[in-house]
Amino acid sequence: MNVICLDLEGVLVPEIWIAFSNETGIAELKRTTRDEPDYNKLMHFRMDILRSHGLKLSDIQDVISNIRPLDGAKDFLDYLRSRYQVIILSDTFSEFASPLMKQLDWPTIFCNSLVIDKNGMLSDIRMRQENGKMKAVEALQSIGMNVFSAGDSYNDLAMIRKADHGCLFRAPENILAQNPDLPHCTEYEEFISIIGEAFA
């Protein structure tokens, strides 16, 4: 059986933290997994900034409620789900993901969770497991699945390389330069063609 594992932000929806940075005017929050390979380091950097500005989970959720899928993403995902099994593997958090999943008709997502203190502030992160995207791909392969993985950031590279097939989608120049051997596309139509060829 063929299974497709997709990253979420940058592939199907805009980057949540960039949207929040634009809303709050805090430029440091534009830093994402496209810039920082160490996700734990990145999240603790973000939480320090949130605390220094007195920003709560509810402030982030208010911004997320206005985020819409990328142009063409819903049709792309519908097309894939009509032909293959699709799982979204994301390092985002369940506290962020629900309104986005609703707009995409509730696809399966494996993600992480947040630790919120009594004042509604982000106090820690609870990762589902370390390197969870790659390990999810390994687990699917262990039960006989043929896996295609795609994403755009440093934290997607391990799952793309572990999968039977994969590509980068709308990845930044720094990641493309460091991974010239990986297929890359920027449009959903081309993405569909790459997947079709992989599973032919």
GROMACS .gro file of C-alpha atoms in nm:
model
  200
    1MET     CA    1   0.000   0.000   0.000
    2ASN     CA    2   0.119   0.352  -0.084
    3VAL     CA    3   0.124   0.617   0.189
    4ILE     CA    4   0.207   0.986   0.157
    5CYS     CA    5   0.354   1.173   0.455
    6LEU     CA    6   0.335   1.552   0.426
    7ASP     CA    7   0.466   1.834   0.635
    8LEU     CA    8   0.198   2.089   0.725
    9GLU     CA    9   0.333   2.444   0.743
   10GLY     CA   10   0.479   2.569   0.417
   11VAL     CA   11   0.323   2.277   0.230
   12LEU     CA   12  -0.050   2.304   0.302
   13VAL     CA   13  -0.085   2.612   0.523
   14PRO     CA   14   0.124   2.926   0.584
   15GLU     CA   15   0.386   2.926   0.857
   16ILE     CA   16   0.203   2.989   1.186
   17TRP     CA   17   0.492   3.168   1.354
   18ILE     CA   18   0.547   3.401   1.060
   19ALA     CA   19   0.177   3.492   1.067
   20PHE     CA   20   0.205   3.555   1.442
   21SER     CA   21   0.520   3.762   1.389
   22ASN     CA   22   0.342   3.974   1.131
   23GLU     CA   23   0.045   4.024   1.364
   24THR     CA   24   0.254   4.117   1.670
   25GLY     CA   25   0.537   4.300   1.496
   26ILE     CA   26   0.796   4.081   1.676
   27ALA     CA   27   1.048   4.016   1.399
   28GLU     CA   28   1.240   3.748   1.592
   29LEU     CA   29   0.937   3.518   1.568
   30LYS     CA   30   0.983   3.492   1.191
   31ARG     CA   31   1.260   3.239   1.259
   32THR     CA   32   1.136   2.891   1.160
   33THR     CA   33   1.261   2.539   1.093
   34ARG     CA   34   1.374   2.671   0.755
   35ASP     CA   35   1.639   2.867   0.947
   36GLU     CA   36   1.707   2.661   1.262
   37PRO     CA   37   1.776   2.284   1.241
   38ASP     CA   38   1.741   2.232   1.620
   39TYR     CA   39   1.366   2.231   1.689
   40ASN     CA   40   1.394   2.223   2.069
   41LYS     CA   41   1.629   2.522   2.058
   42LEU     CA   42   1.389   2.705   1.828
   43MET     CA   43   1.084   2.643   2.046
   44HIS     CA   44   1.256   2.752   2.367
   45PHE     CA   45   1.375   3.066   2.186
   46ARG     CA   46   1.013   3.133   2.088
   47MET     CA   47   0.878   3.068   2.438
   48ASP     CA   48   1.132   3.309   2.589
   49ILE     CA   49   1.013   3.579   2.350
   50LEU     CA   50   0.647   3.508   2.427
   51ARG     CA   51   0.711   3.535   2.801
   52SER     CA   52   0.904   3.860   2.761
   53HIS     CA   53   0.606   4.012   2.579
   54GLY     CA   54   0.337   3.857   2.802
   55LEU     CA   55   0.183   3.666   2.512
   56LYS     CA   56  -0.036   3.362   2.584
   57LEU     CA   57  -0.159   3.055   2.398
   58SER     CA   58  -0.489   3.234   2.336
   59ASP     CA   59  -0.305   3.515   2.155
   60ILE     CA   60  -0.150   3.263   1.915
   61GLN     CA   61  -0.480   3.079   1.868
   62ASP     CA   62  -0.652   3.407   1.780
   63VAL     CA   63  -0.407   3.453   1.492
   64ILE     CA   64  -0.436   3.089   1.381
   65SER     CA   65  -0.815   3.127   1.360
   66ASN     CA   66  -0.760   3.368   1.069
   67ILE     CA   67  -0.506   3.155   0.878
   68ARG     CA   68  -0.633   2.990   0.561
   69PRO     CA   69  -0.478   2.702   0.364
   70LEU     CA   70  -0.238   2.793   0.085
   71ASP     CA   71  -0.397   2.850  -0.255
   72GLY     CA   72  -0.472   2.511  -0.410
   73ALA     CA   73  -0.377   2.315  -0.097
   74LYS     CA   74  -0.726   2.186  -0.020
   75ASP     CA   75  -0.782   2.060  -0.376
   76PHE     CA   76  -0.433   1.906  -0.377
   77LEU     CA   77  -0.498   1.724  -0.051
   78ASP     CA   78  -0.843   1.608  -0.164
   79TYR     CA   79  -0.686   1.467  -0.482
   80LEU     CA   80  -0.422   1.276  -0.287
   81ARG     CA   81  -0.669   1.141  -0.031
   82SER     CA   82  -0.893   1.008  -0.310
   83ARG     CA   83  -0.603   0.795  -0.438
   84TYR     CA   84  -0.367   0.723  -0.149
   85GLN     CA   85  -0.350   0.710   0.228
   86VAL     CA   86  -0.221   1.048   0.353
   87ILE     CA   87  -0.076   1.136   0.694
   88ILE     CA   88   0.039   1.482   0.794
   89LEU     CA   89   0.358   1.463   1.002
   90SER     CA   90   0.412   1.795   1.173
   91ASP     CA   91   0.617   1.936   1.457
   92THR     CA   92   0.336   2.178   1.532
   93PHE     CA   93   0.108   2.125   1.832
   94SER     CA   94  -0.243   1.991   1.874
   95GLU     CA   95  -0.335   2.321   2.043
   96PHE     CA   96  -0.253   2.498   1.715
   97ALA     CA   97  -0.364   2.244   1.456
   98SER     CA   98  -0.739   2.193   1.505
   99PRO     CA   99  -0.874   2.500   1.319
  100LEU     CA  100  -0.638   2.426   1.029
  101MET     CA  101  -0.739   2.059   1.016
  102LYS     CA  102  -1.105   2.160   1.011
  103GLN     CA  103  -1.046   2.368   0.696
  104LEU     CA  104  -0.872   2.069   0.534
  105ASP     CA  105  -1.160   1.830   0.621
  106TRP     CA  106  -0.983   1.666   0.914
  107PRO     CA  107  -0.693   1.472   0.760
  108THR     CA  108  -0.492   1.247   0.991
  109ILE     CA  109  -0.214   1.440   1.165
  110PHE     CA  110   0.062   1.326   1.398
  111CYS     CA  111   0.196   1.623   1.595
  112ASN     CA  112   0.304   1.731   1.944
  113SER     CA  113   0.149   1.910   2.241
  114LEU     CA  114   0.220   2.211   2.459
  115VAL     CA  115   0.252   2.250   2.834
  116ILE     CA  116   0.048   2.553   2.940
  117ASP     CA  117   0.080   2.711   3.285
  118LYS     CA  118  -0.206   2.841   3.501
  119ASN     CA  119  -0.176   3.184   3.338
  120GLY     CA  120  -0.218   3.047   2.988
  121MET     CA  121   0.149   3.089   2.898
  122LEU     CA  122   0.353   2.833   2.704
  123SER     CA  123   0.585   2.679   2.962
  124ASP     CA  124   0.721   2.375   2.777
  125ILE     CA  125   0.672   2.144   2.480
  126ARG     CA  126   0.583   1.777   2.488
  127MET     CA  127   0.726   1.609   2.180
  128ARG     CA  128   0.547   1.291   2.071
  129GLN     CA  129   0.896   1.143   2.036
  130GLU     CA  130   1.237   1.265   1.924
  131ASN     CA  131   1.272   1.272   1.546
  132GLY     CA  132   0.907   1.174   1.529
  133LYS     CA  133   0.864   1.235   1.156
  134MET     CA  134   1.138   0.994   1.056
  135LYS     CA  135   1.028   0.736   1.311
  136ALA     CA  136   0.672   0.751   1.180
  137VAL     CA  137   0.804   0.675   0.831
  138GLU     CA  138   1.010   0.387   0.970
  139ALA     CA  139   0.705   0.248   1.149
  140LEU     CA  140   0.495   0.263   0.831
  141GLN     CA  141   0.768   0.086   0.637
  142SER     CA  142   0.790  -0.182   0.906
  143ILE     CA  143   0.430  -0.282   0.835
  144GLY     CA  144   0.485  -0.302   0.460
  145MET     CA  145   0.390   0.047   0.348
  146ASN     CA  146   0.555   0.215   0.048
  147VAL     CA  147   0.615   0.570   0.174
  148PHE     CA  148   0.649   0.902  -0.007
  149SER     CA  149   0.750   1.197   0.215
  150ALA     CA  150   0.764   1.569   0.141
  151GLY     CA  151   0.835   1.891   0.325
  152ASP     CA  152   1.020   2.220   0.307
  153SER     CA  153   1.237   2.251   0.619
  154TYR     CA  154   1.535   2.111   0.808
  155ASN     CA  155   1.306   1.903   1.028
  156ASP     CA  156   1.165   1.729   0.719
  157LEU     CA  157   1.494   1.608   0.575
  158ALA     CA  158   1.523   1.292   0.786
  159MET     CA  159   1.176   1.169   0.691
  160ILE     CA  160   1.230   1.250   0.323
  161ARG     CA  161   1.559   1.060   0.316
  162LYS     CA  162   1.416   0.766   0.512
  163ALA     CA  163   1.112   0.729   0.287
  164ASP     CA  164   1.106   0.508  -0.021
  165HIS     CA  165   1.042   0.822  -0.229
  166GLY     CA  166   1.030   1.191  -0.150
  167CYS     CA  167   1.081   1.551  -0.250
  168LEU     CA  168   1.119   1.903  -0.120
  169PHE     CA  169   0.829   2.142  -0.179
  170ARG     CA  170   0.887   2.518  -0.195
  171ALA     CA  171   1.202   2.482   0.013
  172PRO     CA  172   1.424   2.789   0.069
  173GLU     CA  173   1.753   2.835  -0.113
  174ASN     CA  174   1.970   2.735   0.185
  175ILE     CA  175   1.804   2.392   0.210
  176LEU     CA  176   1.809   2.339  -0.166
  177ALA     CA  177   2.179   2.425  -0.180
  178GLN     CA  178   2.258   2.178   0.098
  179ASN     CA  179   2.046   1.897  -0.055
  180PRO     CA  180   2.098   1.916  -0.432
  181ASP     CA  181   2.022   1.545  -0.475
  182LEU     CA  182   1.660   1.574  -0.358
  183PRO     CA  183   1.384   1.640  -0.612
  184HIS     CA  184   1.218   1.979  -0.565
  185CYS     CA  185   0.897   2.135  -0.689
  186THR     CA  186   0.704   2.456  -0.628
  187GLU     CA  187   0.357   2.386  -0.772
  188TYR     CA  188   0.097   2.129  -0.668
  189GLU     CA  189   0.051   2.002  -1.026
  190GLU     CA  190   0.422   1.918  -1.046
  191PHE     CA  191   0.402   1.767  -0.696
  192ILE     CA  192   0.125   1.533  -0.812
  193SER     CA  193   0.334   1.428  -1.113
  194ILE     CA  194   0.635   1.344  -0.893
  195ILE     CA  195   0.417   1.135  -0.662
  196GLY     CA  196   0.254   0.957  -0.955
  197GLU     CA  197   0.592   0.869  -1.105
  198ALA     CA  198   0.720   0.745  -0.767
  199PHE     CA  199   0.423   0.512  -0.723
  200ALA     CA  200   0.401   0.400  -1.087
   0.00000   0.00000   0.00000
